[in-house]
């Protein structure tokens, strides 16, 4: 979601009385709704259907060019989206725009100034007008939001994100400990993403007290190689350095810089199900301190959206996680991780995921772990917005 409309020539805003917006918006909404019902009554429109609906019902606020009409024209102060801004528009999935047009702004935690058209436009007409909105962005390089699959707990995604994720891991047995990891992701342009991860561990020490300390910090770069909505597929490549900031003697770090590289792939499947794959290698700079390892991970699940695609998203999934040290005779170690991903905010920019990571092979000394994350897509709005 953009926060500013860079095109609008308006000077810095004067504070407007809060009441004004809803009043104006009711007029504008009524005018828009009235003009929609006129479409049917008049001669068949000369324009293609989506454009005709847009020009009559949406352009008063969103502007004939999709950049948002000026504040003076619309009479309210709320910023309007700029549909020509691909950075914002391409990351949105059709389903979310359909929800907003059908049920109005509040369906996705936006202002009620954005009217609901569910009563005046048929589902098909809403789809047409949303398809027309798509035409405003002219840079096809930006991967489309439909390819942004629900984030698994361990398997990395192919889609580039603007997110902060706080992951917490509780081992069920062994020394009492809590491992936390903050991951910050930032998109750079259409297809790149920077990623920083800071782990932090609290652990019970032998003498009964607790101690805490940071682990190995990771910095990575992701590049989307391929993204195609008609194939429902996206693939990326990531390179990452894990720096030995954690104390090795206290078991918080590997004590050696590790270069990690992996590929990620996301595939939409029929019936709103999906598959996500990640495979790569960990290459310590000094292999006498840590072994080289390979890993591969699969996450598969299904997206269930309440109210015919317009409400909360639930995504049950299961991950299969494999790792093998690249040392002769070392086995492949498997874990299974069933989990439930859910959107918390209406805007869907705050989400949670909860799962149980179960060692499937070589269980000796490996505990079941409860894994949980809270995710905030900061590009889509502040933590307290959009509920
Ligand atoms: C009365 C003015 C008004 C009219 C008419 C209007 N909109 Fe909106 N619309 C808004 C406002 C204001 C927002 C932004 C709300 C916010 O950011 O809180 C918005 C937001 C949206 C969004 C969400 C964009 C995002 O940030 O993800 C979509 C999609 C949208 N409008 C489509 C339409 C379509 C399609 C029509 C015509 C069928 C239409 N709007 C008619 C005012 C209007």
XYZ file of C-alpha atoms and ligand atoms in Angstrom:
430
model
C 0.000 0.000 0.000
C 1.397 3.375 -0.865
C 1.189 5.980 1.834
C 1.575 9.021 -0.389
C 0.264 9.904 -3.765
C 3.353 11.421 -5.358
C 1.400 12.722 -8.342
C -1.090 14.790 -6.416
C -0.051 18.439 -6.685
C -1.612 19.298 -3.325
C 0.549 21.250 -0.910
C 1.281 19.693 2.515
C -2.066 19.047 4.035
C -3.784 21.393 6.385
C -5.485 19.554 9.200
C -9.069 19.021 8.092
C -11.860 18.435 10.580
C -12.132 14.655 10.979
C -15.875 14.635 10.339
C -15.508 15.997 6.864
C -14.144 12.842 5.302
C -17.087 10.533 6.032
C -19.621 13.176 4.953
C -17.924 13.794 1.635
C -17.298 10.170 1.116
C -20.991 9.428 1.436
C -21.749 11.911 -1.360
C -18.996 10.579 -3.535
C -20.020 6.997 -2.848
C -23.663 7.732 -3.635
C -22.685 9.445 -6.870
C -20.520 6.483 -7.782
C -23.225 3.963 -6.966
C -25.855 5.929 -8.869
C -23.651 6.038 -11.933
C -23.106 2.289 -11.759
C -26.812 1.583 -11.854
C -27.064 3.894 -14.856
C -24.756 1.678 -16.857
C -27.413 -0.940 -17.292
C -30.102 1.600 -18.195
C -28.172 3.386 -20.918
C -27.069 2.210 -24.328
C -24.396 -0.455 -24.283
C -21.089 1.234 -23.482
C -18.659 1.852 -26.315
C -15.670 1.106 -24.088
C -14.580 -2.385 -23.089
C -16.617 -3.372 -20.065
C -13.946 -3.011 -17.360
C -12.951 0.435 -18.548
C -16.564 1.594 -18.850
C -17.303 0.545 -15.278
C -14.088 2.169 -14.081
C -14.719 5.498 -15.782
C -18.245 5.699 -14.386
C -17.886 4.246 -10.933
C -14.282 4.638 -9.864
C -12.664 7.496 -11.775
C -14.308 10.231 -9.654
C -12.045 9.177 -6.801
C -9.305 7.107 -8.415
C -8.832 9.496 -11.357
C -9.232 8.640 -15.050
C -5.544 7.644 -15.109
C -5.640 5.502 -11.935
C -3.328 7.786 -9.987
C -6.033 9.136 -7.681
C -7.997 12.353 -8.155
C -6.696 15.432 -6.355
C -7.813 16.187 -2.812
C -9.637 19.308 -3.983
C -11.687 17.228 -6.427
C -12.620 14.386 -4.126
C -13.083 16.549 -1.045
C -11.456 14.146 1.408
C -8.019 13.984 2.842
C -7.305 10.252 2.784
C -4.546 9.319 0.379
C -5.710 7.403 -2.686
C -3.747 4.500 -4.132
C -1.750 5.057 -7.312
C -2.595 2.070 -9.505
C 0.190 2.979 -11.953
C 2.767 2.390 -9.178
C 3.817 -1.202 -9.867
C 5.727 -1.462 -6.587
C 2.380 -1.231 -4.825
C -0.072 -2.622 -7.395
C 1.675 -5.806 -8.495
C 2.083 -7.222 -4.998
C -1.676 -7.193 -4.458
C -3.588 -10.305 -5.492
C -6.823 -9.958 -7.499
C -8.676 -11.663 -4.683
C -7.836 -8.830 -2.279
C -8.910 -6.128 -4.684
C -12.121 -8.023 -5.438
C -12.782 -8.183 -1.671
C -12.291 -4.394 -1.354
C -14.496 -3.578 -4.358
C -17.206 -6.030 -3.263
C -17.303 -5.257 0.466
C -15.752 -1.773 0.611
C -12.507 -0.519 2.136
C -13.049 -1.966 5.645
C -13.012 -5.525 4.172
C -9.223 -5.173 4.037
C -8.812 -2.663 6.834
C -8.996 0.434 4.603
C -11.068 3.568 4.948
C -14.851 3.336 4.606
C -14.568 6.072 1.955
C -13.865 3.242 -0.483
C -17.479 2.162 -1.141
C -18.816 -1.406 -1.382
C -20.002 -2.332 -4.872
C -21.212 -5.852 -4.040
C -24.852 -4.828 -4.387
C -24.532 -2.816 -7.596
C -21.946 -4.755 -9.573
C -22.117 -8.431 -10.438
C -19.144 -10.573 -9.466
C -18.220 -10.733 -13.147
C -18.265 -6.948 -13.482
C -16.051 -6.614 -10.416
C -13.604 -9.021 -12.044
C -13.673 -6.949 -15.249
C -12.953 -3.702 -13.451
C -10.153 -5.289 -11.422
C -8.645 -6.582 -14.676
C -8.842 -3.024 -15.978
C -7.013 -1.739 -12.858
C -4.205 -4.165 -13.727
C -3.556 -2.316 -16.979
C -2.343 0.772 -15.120
C 0.948 -0.857 -14.139
C 3.144 -1.112 -17.203
C 6.169 -2.952 -15.801
C 5.534 -6.700 -15.973
C 8.814 -7.383 -14.156
C 7.184 -7.104 -10.755
C 5.997 -10.549 -9.589
C 2.252 -10.669 -8.952
C 0.785 -11.022 -5.451
C -0.915 -14.333 -6.286
C 2.564 -15.895 -6.306
C 3.123 -14.713 -2.747
C 2.315 -17.983 -0.996
C 1.785 -18.286 2.787
C 5.133 -18.268 4.562
C 6.102 -21.647 6.045
C 7.898 -21.790 9.415
C 11.207 -23.097 8.042
C 11.151 -23.415 4.246
C 12.092 -20.082 2.662
C 9.841 -18.393 0.131
C 10.602 -17.472 -3.449
C 8.587 -14.243 -3.358
C 10.509 -11.083 -2.349
C 9.027 -9.473 0.771
C 8.955 -6.319 2.856
C 8.491 -8.021 6.186
C 9.621 -8.413 9.748
C 9.189 -11.903 11.171
C 9.709 -12.874 14.802
C 10.128 -16.640 15.107
C 10.215 -18.426 18.461
C 11.307 -22.026 18.997
C 10.732 -24.004 22.220
C 12.433 -27.398 22.428
C 10.162 -29.711 24.439
C 12.963 -31.703 26.067
C 16.588 -31.255 27.057
C 17.971 -28.062 28.574
C 15.210 -25.486 28.982
C 15.695 -22.859 26.286
C 13.942 -20.436 23.981
C 15.406 -19.506 20.636
C 14.188 -16.351 18.959
C 14.983 -15.052 15.538
C 14.135 -11.656 14.060
C 14.211 -11.555 10.292
C 14.036 -8.288 8.392
C 13.315 -8.415 4.668
C 13.339 -5.505 2.276
C 12.603 -5.480 -1.436
C 15.030 -3.669 -3.682
C 13.406 -2.949 -7.013
C 11.136 -5.454 -8.725
C 13.058 -8.662 -8.177
C 15.629 -8.338 -5.387
C 15.397 -8.603 -1.648
C 17.781 -7.993 1.214
C 17.451 -10.193 4.284
C 18.973 -9.847 7.758
C 18.496 -12.348 10.569
C 19.399 -11.898 14.216
C 18.974 -14.978 16.440
C 18.829 -14.748 20.215
C 18.847 -17.633 22.676
C 17.836 -17.857 26.340
C 19.032 -21.032 28.013
C 19.086 -22.511 31.472
C 22.678 -22.789 32.636
C 24.045 -25.736 34.608
C 23.816 -23.803 37.895
C 20.065 -23.224 37.554
C 20.096 -19.604 36.336
C 19.317 -18.457 32.800
C 21.612 -16.778 30.360
C 20.995 -15.205 27.003
C 23.061 -14.287 24.020
C 22.953 -13.510 20.352
C 23.664 -16.205 17.808
C 25.190 -15.988 14.347
C 23.848 -13.043 12.358
C 22.952 -13.738 8.733
C 22.818 -11.309 5.810
C 21.473 -12.478 2.473
C 20.405 -11.361 -0.974
C 17.554 -12.926 -2.901
C 16.965 -12.578 -6.617
C 13.806 -13.675 -8.428
C 14.835 -15.600 -11.539
C 11.426 -16.408 -12.870
C 7.864 -15.368 -12.023
C 4.915 -16.245 -14.189
C 1.306 -15.918 -13.106
C -0.150 -18.015 -15.921
C 2.111 -20.898 -14.910
C 1.496 -20.077 -11.243
C 5.231 -20.399 -10.632
C 8.039 -18.369 -9.092
C 11.709 -19.259 -8.578
C 14.502 -17.395 -6.755
C 18.128 -17.788 -5.825
C 19.618 -16.595 -2.504
C 23.184 -16.139 -1.273
C 23.758 -15.553 2.438
C 26.667 -15.050 4.818
C 26.270 -16.285 8.369
C 28.741 -14.397 10.539
C 30.057 -15.991 13.781
C 28.703 -13.397 16.211
C 27.406 -16.092 18.580
C 29.632 -17.641 21.222
C 30.737 -21.092 20.112
C 31.748 -22.200 23.600
C 28.241 -21.457 24.902
C 26.669 -23.302 21.989
C 25.207 -20.158 20.430
C 27.187 -20.094 17.216
C 29.276 -22.118 14.827
C 32.431 -20.061 15.359
C 33.069 -19.814 11.653
C 31.668 -17.767 8.776
C 29.351 -19.860 6.639
C 28.292 -19.114 3.088
C 24.873 -20.477 2.338
C 23.222 -20.603 -1.038
C 19.858 -22.034 -1.982
C 17.131 -22.009 -4.577
C 13.459 -21.514 -3.737
C 10.456 -22.367 -5.849
C 6.751 -21.722 -5.361
C 3.980 -23.365 -7.361
C 0.251 -22.698 -7.234
C -1.736 -25.921 -7.596
C -5.422 -26.541 -8.350
C -8.004 -25.937 -5.594
C -5.955 -23.209 -3.891
C -3.263 -25.617 -2.824
C 0.426 -24.934 -3.263
C 3.914 -26.346 -3.105
C 7.080 -24.564 -1.951
C 10.572 -25.984 -2.314
C 13.961 -24.928 -1.015
C 17.274 -26.676 -1.584
C 20.807 -25.540 -0.898
C 24.180 -25.967 0.751
C 25.999 -24.553 3.778
C 29.674 -24.000 3.106
C 31.764 -23.052 6.175
C 34.859 -21.012 5.290
C 36.897 -23.372 7.508
C 35.541 -26.904 7.266
C 37.570 -28.079 10.262
C 35.218 -26.058 12.508
C 31.903 -27.049 10.939
C 30.963 -29.578 8.296
C 29.595 -28.702 4.902
C 25.949 -29.612 4.683
C 23.140 -29.865 2.157
C 19.468 -29.344 2.915
C 16.184 -29.648 1.074
C 12.739 -28.670 2.257
C 9.212 -29.066 0.938
C 6.121 -27.259 2.191
C 2.699 -28.086 0.859
C -0.705 -26.837 1.930
C -3.961 -25.226 0.996
C -5.361 -21.713 1.278
C -8.837 -21.526 2.799
C -10.332 -18.053 2.720
C -13.499 -17.268 4.646
C -16.490 -15.627 2.933
C -15.821 -16.804 -0.630
C -12.338 -15.409 -0.751
C -13.094 -12.108 0.971
C -12.332 -12.856 4.617
C -9.606 -14.317 6.799
C -7.035 -16.679 5.293
C -6.232 -20.016 6.938
C -3.449 -22.065 5.436
C -2.809 -25.485 6.952
C 0.433 -26.936 5.648
C 3.066 -29.521 6.330
C 6.812 -29.243 5.826
C 9.249 -32.078 5.210
C 12.747 -30.996 6.193
C 15.904 -32.888 5.294
C 19.535 -32.182 6.095
C 22.741 -34.090 5.548
C 26.290 -33.240 6.492
C 28.500 -33.694 3.463
C 30.737 -36.146 5.278
C 31.064 -39.760 4.195
C 28.727 -42.051 6.100
C 26.546 -39.260 7.543
C 22.816 -39.978 7.247
C 19.996 -37.786 5.945
C 18.097 -36.440 8.929
C 14.368 -35.824 8.429
C 11.837 -33.733 10.325
C 8.110 -33.300 9.728
C 6.425 -30.034 10.627
C 2.622 -29.697 10.479
C 1.514 -26.092 10.978
C -1.301 -23.569 10.635
C -0.765 -20.150 9.075
C -3.461 -17.519 9.654
C -3.980 -13.831 8.890
C -4.664 -11.775 12.017
C -5.380 -8.298 10.632
C -8.055 -7.600 8.036
C -5.408 -6.081 5.828
C -3.664 -9.451 6.080
C -0.385 -7.745 6.823
C -0.102 -9.214 10.312
C -0.050 -12.991 10.368
C 0.845 -15.873 12.628
C 1.927 -19.444 12.140
C 2.150 -22.211 14.700
C 3.572 -25.698 14.243
C 5.248 -28.691 15.826
C 8.575 -29.829 14.422
C 8.889 -33.568 14.903
C 12.118 -35.495 14.305
C 11.170 -38.279 11.897
C 14.505 -40.124 11.723
C 17.570 -40.232 14.041
C 15.540 -39.091 16.991
C 18.306 -39.657 19.498
C 19.142 -36.367 21.202
C 16.721 -34.429 19.013
C 13.702 -32.942 20.702
C 10.253 -32.124 19.385
C 10.055 -28.329 18.999
C 7.131 -25.952 19.144
C 7.651 -23.282 16.502
C 5.720 -20.038 16.224
C 6.031 -16.820 14.273
C 4.440 -13.413 14.101
C 4.836 -11.675 10.783
C 4.354 -8.043 9.864
C 4.329 -6.944 6.232
C 5.360 -3.364 6.983
C 4.874 -2.134 3.434
C 1.135 -2.762 3.731
C 0.682 -0.585 6.790
C 1.692 0.161 10.365
C 1.306 -2.530 13.002
C -1.768 -0.840 14.396
C -3.397 -0.012 11.053
C -5.690 -2.225 9.041
C -7.482 -4.217 11.789
C -15.787 7.643 -2.999
C -14.454 7.519 -3.557
C -14.114 6.167 -4.148
C -14.759 5.518 -5.172
C -15.989 5.952 -5.945
C -14.004 4.302 -5.404
N -12.954 4.230 -4.539
Fe -11.615 2.730 -4.410
N -10.750 3.632 -2.826
C -11.079 4.867 -2.335
C -10.185 5.196 -1.251
C -10.196 6.483 -0.431
C -9.307 4.122 -1.125
C -8.128 3.999 -0.158
C -8.580 3.605 1.195
C -7.420 3.553 2.181
O -6.237 3.495 1.775
O -7.739 3.558 3.376
C -9.685 3.150 -2.129
C -9.070 1.921 -2.275
C -9.331 1.046 -3.310
C -8.670 -0.194 -3.498
C -7.630 -0.813 -2.580
C -6.257 -0.534 -3.076
C -5.211 -1.063 -2.117
O -4.610 -0.226 -1.430
O -4.985 -2.265 -2.085
C -9.179 -0.750 -4.634
C -8.783 -2.078 -5.275
C -10.173 0.148 -5.135
N -10.257 1.244 -4.305
C -10.896 -0.059 -6.278
C -11.978 0.716 -6.647
C -12.831 0.425 -7.785
C -12.610 -0.735 -8.741
C -13.806 1.368 -7.794
C -14.969 1.456 -8.735
C -15.772 0.271 -8.928
C -13.558 2.275 -6.684
N -12.443 1.840 -6.024
C -14.327 3.366 -6.380
C -12.100 5.666 -2.761
C -12.983 5.345 -3.764
